[in-house]
Amino acid sequence: MPELPEVETYARYFAQYALDQRIARVHVRDERILADIRKETFVRKLKGRTFTEVRRHGKHLFACATARPSDRATEDHWLHLHFGMTGDLKYYRDSADEPRFSKVIFDFDNGAYLAFEDVRLFGLANVVDSPDAFIAARGLGPDPLDRSFTYKRFAEILDKRRGAIKSLLMSQEIIAGLGNLYADEILFQSSIHPRRTIDRLRDAEKRAIFDAMRRILRTALLRDLPPRSLFHHREEGERCPKCEGTLRRTVVFGRTTYYCAKHQR
Ligand SMILES: [Zn+2]
């Protein structure tokens, strides 16, 4: 399931291929991908416009569709994509290469295409007035890679909350973008048990979680995870790659959770 680093990769892909391209046509192959918007409205709000900017917040991708790059008087519309479990983007030049599970396709003036595909339909496509308004209306928390998300802010968020640390890391209204895999990895790298309650975390431990979060997300973006990470060992009874303890499986916050019984306290 795409989490923040994967969606950041999609945002960069979108920017690399689809920016500054005029949308000649929009095809909606399966209306079930559209969230709260009619097919005709979705097409009308994007057709003829040019993608001029890409933004990501947590697991949400937004692409600004400007009426004309020079015409700032017309209001921008923002394409909003969420990748659910199986969402993906593909840019291609030959229509024969259209992905099998394409849900929305943009035809550009240069003859190339951008497809948003989604096999299982847990993703969504929409058009919103502004990403900021969407983030506020949804009550999404800060993005952990945002520069304004400092340790001080993280500690303030923790101080106001109760419950298990893993639940907090996964709550999108507290921190936007982390899912099951990254929450487990952050706690593994900072040696904190996933069920540890927030009120029992020492300052040094909060700092360790924050630092691990930043480090793991950044290295995940480089697709260069350290060999001593939990990612490659998500199996009950496996040897811990850090301390030779035994990896255990449990359920926290309704999600399968892996941790080391020895070094995570
Ligand atoms: Zn261990």
mmCIF file of C-alpha atoms and ligand atoms in Angstrom:
data_model
loop_
_atom_site.group_PDB
_atom_site.id
_atom_site.type_symbol
_atom_site.label_atom_id
_atom_site.label_comp_id
_atom_site.label_asym_id
_atom_site.label_seq_id
_atom_site.Cartn_x
_atom_site.Cartn_y
_atom_site.Cartn_z
ATOM 1 C CA MET A 1 0.000 0.000 0.000
ATOM 2 C CA PRO A 2 1.554 3.332 -1.015
ATOM 3 C CA GLU A 3 2.645 5.404 1.967
ATOM 4 C CA LEU A 4 4.296 8.821 2.014
ATOM 5 C CA PRO A 5 7.588 7.901 0.266
ATOM 6 C CA GLU A 6 5.788 6.067 -2.528
ATOM 7 C CA VAL A 7 3.369 8.959 -3.065
ATOM 8 C CA GLU A 8 6.325 11.362 -3.105
ATOM 9 C CA THR A 9 7.782 9.187 -5.868
ATOM 10 C CA TYR A 10 4.499 9.509 -7.806
ATOM 11 C CA ALA A 11 4.552 13.286 -7.270
ATOM 12 C CA ARG A 12 8.057 13.491 -8.727
ATOM 13 C CA TYR A 13 7.046 11.259 -11.631
ATOM 14 C CA PHE A 14 4.016 13.460 -12.297
ATOM 15 C CA ALA A 15 6.193 16.571 -12.185
ATOM 16 C CA GLN A 16 8.820 15.063 -14.452
ATOM 17 C CA TYR A 17 6.408 14.031 -17.208
ATOM 18 C CA ALA A 18 3.179 15.991 -16.953
ATOM 19 C CA LEU A 19 4.178 19.524 -15.913
ATOM 20 C CA ASP A 20 3.779 22.335 -18.442
ATOM 21 C CA GLN A 21 1.686 20.080 -20.623
ATOM 22 C CA ARG A 22 -1.679 21.171 -21.956
ATOM 23 C CA ILE A 23 -4.470 18.645 -21.428
ATOM 24 C CA ALA A 24 -6.109 18.121 -24.814
ATOM 25 C CA ARG A 25 -8.587 15.490 -23.632
ATOM 26 C CA VAL A 26 -9.608 13.716 -20.419
ATOM 27 C CA HIS A 27 -10.994 10.174 -20.467
ATOM 28 C CA VAL A 28 -12.679 8.626 -17.475
ATOM 29 C CA ARG A 29 -12.610 4.877 -18.102
ATOM 30 C CA ASP A 30 -14.339 3.934 -14.848
ATOM 31 C CA GLU A 31 -16.457 6.444 -12.955
ATOM 32 C CA ARG A 32 -16.121 4.535 -9.687
ATOM 33 C CA ILE A 33 -12.690 6.141 -9.256
ATOM 34 C CA LEU A 34 -14.273 9.613 -9.003
ATOM 35 C CA ALA A 35 -14.946 10.983 -5.531
ATOM 36 C CA ASP A 36 -17.965 13.272 -5.157
ATOM 37 C CA ILE A 37 -17.712 14.606 -8.686
ATOM 38 C CA ARG A 38 -19.602 13.829 -11.861
ATOM 39 C CA LYS A 39 -17.641 12.631 -14.842
ATOM 40 C CA GLU A 40 -18.713 15.624 -16.967
ATOM 41 C CA THR A 41 -17.632 18.094 -14.255
ATOM 42 C CA PHE A 42 -14.294 16.345 -13.757
ATOM 43 C CA VAL A 43 -13.551 16.498 -17.487
ATOM 44 C CA ARG A 44 -14.769 20.098 -17.879
ATOM 45 C CA LYS A 45 -12.648 21.385 -14.990
ATOM 46 C CA LEU A 46 -9.414 19.941 -16.407
ATOM 47 C CA LYS A 47 -9.727 19.838 -20.178
ATOM 48 C CA GLY A 48 -7.770 22.541 -22.024
ATOM 49 C CA ARG A 49 -5.778 23.470 -18.924
ATOM 50 C CA THR A 50 -2.090 23.030 -18.216
ATOM 51 C CA PHE A 51 -0.541 21.284 -15.220
ATOM 52 C CA THR A 52 1.700 23.895 -13.621
ATOM 53 C CA GLU A 53 2.545 22.605 -10.138
ATOM 54 C CA VAL A 54 2.544 19.362 -8.149
ATOM 55 C CA ARG A 55 2.099 19.148 -4.392
ATOM 56 C CA ARG A 56 1.987 16.262 -1.964
ATOM 57 C CA HIS A 57 0.590 16.201 1.551
ATOM 58 C CA GLY A 58 0.788 12.885 3.343
ATOM 59 C CA LYS A 59 -0.566 10.299 0.922
ATOM 60 C CA HIS A 60 -2.416 12.861 -1.211
ATOM 61 C CA LEU A 61 -1.157 14.197 -4.530
ATOM 62 C CA PHE A 62 -2.399 17.487 -5.984
ATOM 63 C CA ALA A 63 -1.646 18.891 -9.439
ATOM 64 C CA CYS A 64 -2.561 22.466 -10.295
ATOM 65 C CA ALA A 65 -4.437 22.835 -13.582
ATOM 66 C CA THR A 66 -4.143 26.427 -14.771
ATOM 67 C CA ALA A 67 -6.377 27.839 -17.489
ATOM 68 C CA ARG A 68 -3.418 29.383 -19.291
ATOM 69 C CA PRO A 69 0.034 29.810 -17.806
ATOM 70 C CA SER A 70 -0.185 33.580 -18.414
ATOM 71 C CA ASP A 71 -3.770 34.042 -17.290
ATOM 72 C CA ARG A 72 -3.811 34.299 -13.488
ATOM 73 C CA ALA A 73 -7.298 35.787 -13.473
ATOM 74 C CA THR A 74 -9.001 32.434 -14.001
ATOM 75 C CA GLU A 75 -9.134 30.340 -10.874
ATOM 76 C CA ASP A 76 -6.940 27.293 -10.713
ATOM 77 C CA HIS A 77 -8.390 23.838 -10.341
ATOM 78 C CA TRP A 78 -6.424 21.124 -8.595
ATOM 79 C CA LEU A 79 -6.476 17.499 -9.626
ATOM 80 C CA HIS A 80 -6.463 15.388 -6.460
ATOM 81 C CA LEU A 81 -5.261 11.776 -6.543
ATOM 82 C CA HIS A 82 -5.177 9.222 -3.770
ATOM 83 C CA PHE A 83 -3.488 5.923 -4.575
ATOM 84 C CA GLY A 84 -5.410 3.659 -2.208
ATOM 85 C CA MET A 85 -3.787 0.233 -2.290
ATOM 86 C CA THR A 86 -2.928 -0.260 -5.949
ATOM 87 C CA GLY A 87 -2.920 3.177 -7.580
ATOM 88 C CA ASP A 88 -0.172 3.953 -10.089
ATOM 89 C CA LEU A 89 0.806 6.471 -12.761
ATOM 90 C CA LYS A 90 2.081 5.735 -16.225
ATOM 91 C CA TYR A 91 3.274 8.150 -18.913
ATOM 92 C CA TYR A 92 3.439 6.727 -22.419
ATOM 93 C CA ARG A 93 3.526 7.824 -26.055
ATOM 94 C CA ASP A 94 1.788 4.989 -27.883
ATOM 95 C CA SER A 95 -1.930 4.515 -27.120
ATOM 96 C CA ALA A 96 -1.364 0.750 -27.442
ATOM 97 C CA ASP A 97 0.580 0.992 -24.189
ATOM 98 C CA GLU A 98 -2.481 2.102 -22.210
ATOM 99 C CA PRO A 99 -2.378 0.233 -18.885
ATOM 100 C CA ARG A 100 -5.051 -2.415 -18.499
ATOM 101 C CA PHE A 101 -6.547 -0.951 -15.311
ATOM 102 C CA SER A 102 -6.504 2.709 -16.357
ATOM 103 C CA LYS A 103 -9.251 4.693 -14.677
ATOM 104 C CA VAL A 104 -8.412 8.197 -15.898
ATOM 105 C CA ILE A 105 -6.286 9.180 -18.897
ATOM 106 C CA PHE A 106 -4.995 12.613 -19.837
ATOM 107 C CA ASP A 107 -4.102 13.177 -23.505
ATOM 108 C CA PHE A 108 -1.555 15.931 -23.878
ATOM 109 C CA ASP A 109 -0.984 18.285 -26.798
ATOM 110 C CA ASN A 110 2.383 16.649 -27.448
ATOM 111 C CA GLY A 111 0.642 13.357 -28.245
ATOM 112 C CA ALA A 112 1.662 11.573 -25.029
ATOM 113 C CA TYR A 113 -0.619 10.243 -22.299
ATOM 114 C CA LEU A 114 -0.701 10.042 -18.524
ATOM 115 C CA ALA A 115 -2.783 7.223 -17.070
ATOM 116 C CA PHE A 116 -3.944 6.891 -13.472
ATOM 117 C CA GLU A 117 -4.520 3.195 -12.971
ATOM 118 C CA ASP A 118 -5.939 1.340 -10.018
ATOM 119 C CA VAL A 119 -6.715 -2.382 -10.055
ATOM 120 C CA ARG A 120 -8.615 -2.545 -6.788
ATOM 121 C CA LEU A 121 -10.346 0.854 -6.817
ATOM 122 C CA PHE A 122 -9.421 1.942 -3.291
ATOM 123 C CA GLY A 123 -7.849 5.061 -4.787
ATOM 124 C CA LEU A 124 -9.669 8.144 -5.961
ATOM 125 C CA ALA A 125 -9.525 11.031 -8.398
ATOM 126 C CA ASN A 126 -11.188 14.391 -7.830
ATOM 127 C CA VAL A 127 -10.891 18.091 -8.558
ATOM 128 C CA VAL A 128 -10.605 20.468 -5.583
ATOM 129 C CA ASP A 129 -10.345 24.258 -5.312
ATOM 130 C CA SER A 130 -7.135 24.193 -3.285
ATOM 131 C CA PRO A 131 -4.993 21.637 -1.466
ATOM 132 C CA ASP A 132 -4.946 23.788 1.675
ATOM 133 C CA ALA A 133 -8.741 23.885 1.843
ATOM 134 C CA PHE A 134 -8.879 20.113 1.344
ATOM 135 C CA ILE A 135 -6.282 19.482 4.071
ATOM 136 C CA ALA A 136 -8.174 21.741 6.497
ATOM 137 C CA ALA A 137 -11.579 20.222 5.694
ATOM 138 C CA ARG A 138 -10.207 16.710 6.141
ATOM 139 C CA GLY A 139 -8.423 17.687 9.340
ATOM 140 C CA LEU A 140 -5.158 16.159 8.112
ATOM 141 C CA GLY A 141 -2.146 16.548 10.360
ATOM 142 C CA PRO A 142 1.201 17.992 9.255
ATOM 143 C CA ASP A 143 3.317 16.212 6.671
ATOM 144 C CA PRO A 144 6.374 14.769 8.421
ATOM 145 C CA LEU A 145 8.745 15.892 5.656
ATOM 146 C CA ASP A 146 7.457 19.464 5.712
ATOM 147 C CA ARG A 147 10.152 21.894 6.872
ATOM 148 C CA SER A 148 7.789 23.461 9.388
ATOM 149 C CA PHE A 149 7.298 20.091 11.075
ATOM 150 C CA THR A 150 9.967 20.427 13.745
ATOM 151 C CA TYR A 151 10.702 18.280 16.766
ATOM 152 C CA LYS A 152 9.105 20.960 18.940
ATOM 153 C CA ARG A 153 5.857 20.648 17.010
ATOM 154 C CA PHE A 154 5.995 16.846 17.145
ATOM 155 C CA ALA A 155 6.500 16.930 20.936
ATOM 156 C CA GLU A 156 3.574 19.340 21.311
ATOM 157 C CA ILE A 157 1.340 16.969 19.343
ATOM 158 C CA LEU A 158 2.408 14.033 21.527
ATOM 159 C CA ASP A 159 1.756 15.983 24.736
ATOM 160 C CA LYS A 160 -1.892 16.470 23.795
ATOM 161 C CA ARG A 161 -2.539 12.813 23.044
ATOM 162 C CA ARG A 162 -3.090 9.533 24.805
ATOM 163 C CA GLY A 163 -2.892 5.924 23.720
ATOM 164 C CA ALA A 164 -0.355 3.687 22.017
ATOM 165 C CA ILE A 165 2.442 5.320 20.041
ATOM 166 C CA LYS A 166 1.795 3.164 16.983
ATOM 167 C CA SER A 167 -1.837 4.317 16.754
ATOM 168 C CA LEU A 168 -0.692 7.920 16.923
ATOM 169 C CA LEU A 169 1.880 7.516 14.170
ATOM 170 C CA MET A 170 -0.770 6.010 11.898
ATOM 171 C CA SER A 171 -3.525 8.570 12.574
ATOM 172 C CA GLN A 172 -3.720 10.798 9.505
ATOM 173 C CA GLU A 173 -5.244 13.671 11.497
ATOM 174 C CA ILE A 174 -2.159 13.711 13.720
ATOM 175 C CA ILE A 175 0.617 13.055 11.196
ATOM 176 C CA ALA A 176 -0.288 12.685 7.526
ATOM 177 C CA GLY A 177 1.332 10.005 5.430
ATOM 178 C CA LEU A 178 2.472 7.146 7.630
ATOM 179 C CA GLY A 179 0.887 3.716 7.335
ATOM 180 C CA ASN A 180 1.431 0.341 8.898
ATOM 181 C CA LEU A 181 4.848 -0.464 7.395
ATOM 182 C CA TYR A 182 6.529 2.837 8.203
ATOM 183 C CA ALA A 183 5.028 3.056 11.698
ATOM 184 C CA ASP A 184 6.509 -0.376 12.478
ATOM 185 C CA GLU A 185 9.866 0.569 10.962
ATOM 186 C CA ILE A 186 10.096 3.861 12.894
ATOM 187 C CA LEU A 187 9.414 2.117 16.211
ATOM 188 C CA PHE A 188 11.816 -0.707 15.351
ATOM 189 C CA GLN A 189 14.621 1.747 14.563
ATOM 190 C CA SER A 190 13.970 3.784 17.709
ATOM 191 C CA SER A 191 13.653 0.660 19.918
ATOM 192 C CA ILE A 192 10.171 1.518 21.178
ATOM 193 C CA HIS A 193 7.501 -1.132 21.700
ATOM 194 C CA PRO A 194 4.464 -0.430 19.452
ATOM 195 C CA ARG A 195 2.058 -0.631 22.393
ATOM 196 C CA ARG A 196 4.002 1.845 24.539
ATOM 197 C CA THR A 197 1.642 4.623 25.642
ATOM 198 C CA ILE A 198 2.553 8.195 24.853
ATOM 199 C CA ASP A 199 2.448 9.408 28.462
ATOM 200 C CA ARG A 200 5.204 6.940 29.307
ATOM 201 C CA LEU A 201 7.669 8.132 26.666
ATOM 202 C CA ARG A 202 10.740 9.976 27.899
ATOM 203 C CA ASP A 203 11.916 13.081 26.023
ATOM 204 C CA ALA A 204 14.931 11.247 24.614
ATOM 205 C CA GLU A 205 12.612 8.539 23.276
ATOM 206 C CA LYS A 206 10.325 11.083 21.612
ATOM 207 C CA ARG A 207 13.394 12.604 20.027
ATOM 208 C CA ALA A 208 14.543 9.167 18.842
ATOM 209 C CA ILE A 209 11.138 8.503 17.232
ATOM 210 C CA PHE A 210 11.171 11.881 15.494
ATOM 211 C CA ASP A 211 14.708 11.407 14.200
ATOM 212 C CA ALA A 212 13.949 7.854 13.020
ATOM 213 C CA MET A 213 10.830 9.082 11.224
ATOM 214 C CA ARG A 214 12.759 11.734 9.288
ATOM 215 C CA ARG A 215 15.670 9.416 8.553
ATOM 216 C CA ILE A 216 13.531 6.484 7.399
ATOM 217 C CA LEU A 217 11.284 8.585 5.171
ATOM 218 C CA ARG A 218 14.255 10.279 3.558
ATOM 219 C CA THR A 219 16.163 7.061 2.948
ATOM 220 C CA ALA A 220 12.986 5.407 1.649
ATOM 221 C CA LEU A 221 12.778 8.183 -0.938
ATOM 222 C CA LEU A 222 16.228 7.207 -2.099
ATOM 223 C CA ARG A 223 15.075 3.563 -2.143
ATOM 224 C CA ASP A 224 18.098 2.833 -0.072
ATOM 225 C CA LEU A 225 16.935 1.289 3.174
ATOM 226 C CA PRO A 226 19.659 0.053 5.480
ATOM 227 C CA PRO A 227 20.138 -3.719 5.509
ATOM 228 C CA ARG A 228 19.385 -3.731 9.231
ATOM 229 C CA SER A 229 15.752 -2.710 8.810
ATOM 230 C CA LEU A 230 12.504 -4.447 9.648
ATOM 231 C CA PHE A 231 11.127 -4.117 6.098
ATOM 232 C CA HIS A 232 12.897 -7.183 4.809
ATOM 233 C CA HIS A 233 12.128 -9.336 7.857
ATOM 234 C CA ARG A 234 8.383 -9.061 8.410
ATOM 235 C CA GLU A 235 7.929 -12.658 9.528
ATOM 236 C CA GLU A 236 6.991 -14.113 12.914
ATOM 237 C CA GLY A 237 9.906 -15.887 14.533
ATOM 238 C CA GLU A 238 12.570 -14.372 12.274
ATOM 239 C CA ARG A 239 15.857 -13.197 13.749
ATOM 240 C CA CYS A 240 15.977 -9.465 14.510
ATOM 241 C CA PRO A 241 18.471 -7.891 12.069
ATOM 242 C CA LYS A 242 19.638 -5.487 14.782
ATOM 243 C CA CYS A 243 20.063 -7.504 17.960
ATOM 244 C CA GLU A 244 19.523 -11.218 17.255
ATOM 245 C CA GLY A 245 16.281 -11.136 19.250
ATOM 246 C CA THR A 246 13.145 -12.803 17.862
ATOM 247 C CA LEU A 247 10.592 -10.910 15.784
ATOM 248 C CA ARG A 248 7.018 -11.131 17.009
ATOM 249 C CA ARG A 249 3.703 -10.531 15.359
ATOM 250 C CA THR A 250 0.731 -8.905 17.079
ATOM 251 C CA VAL A 251 -2.209 -6.634 16.287
ATOM 252 C CA VAL A 252 -2.117 -2.956 17.243
ATOM 253 C CA PHE A 253 -4.795 -0.501 16.109
ATOM 254 C CA GLY A 254 -6.339 -3.335 14.075
ATOM 255 C CA ARG A 255 -3.217 -3.809 11.998
ATOM 256 C CA THR A 256 -0.688 -6.603 11.849
ATOM 257 C CA THR A 257 2.384 -5.336 13.651
ATOM 258 C CA TYR A 258 5.909 -6.714 13.740
ATOM 259 C CA TYR A 259 8.425 -5.844 16.428
ATOM 260 C CA CYS A 260 11.481 -7.233 18.181
ATOM 261 C CA ALA A 261 10.709 -8.718 21.580
ATOM 262 C CA LYS A 262 14.223 -7.980 22.770
ATOM 263 C CA HIS A 263 15.281 -4.449 21.854
ATOM 264 C CA GLN A 264 11.910 -2.648 21.537
ATOM 265 C CA ARG A 265 10.729 -1.604 24.986
HETATM 266 ZN ZN ZN B 1 16.026 -6.635 18.125
#
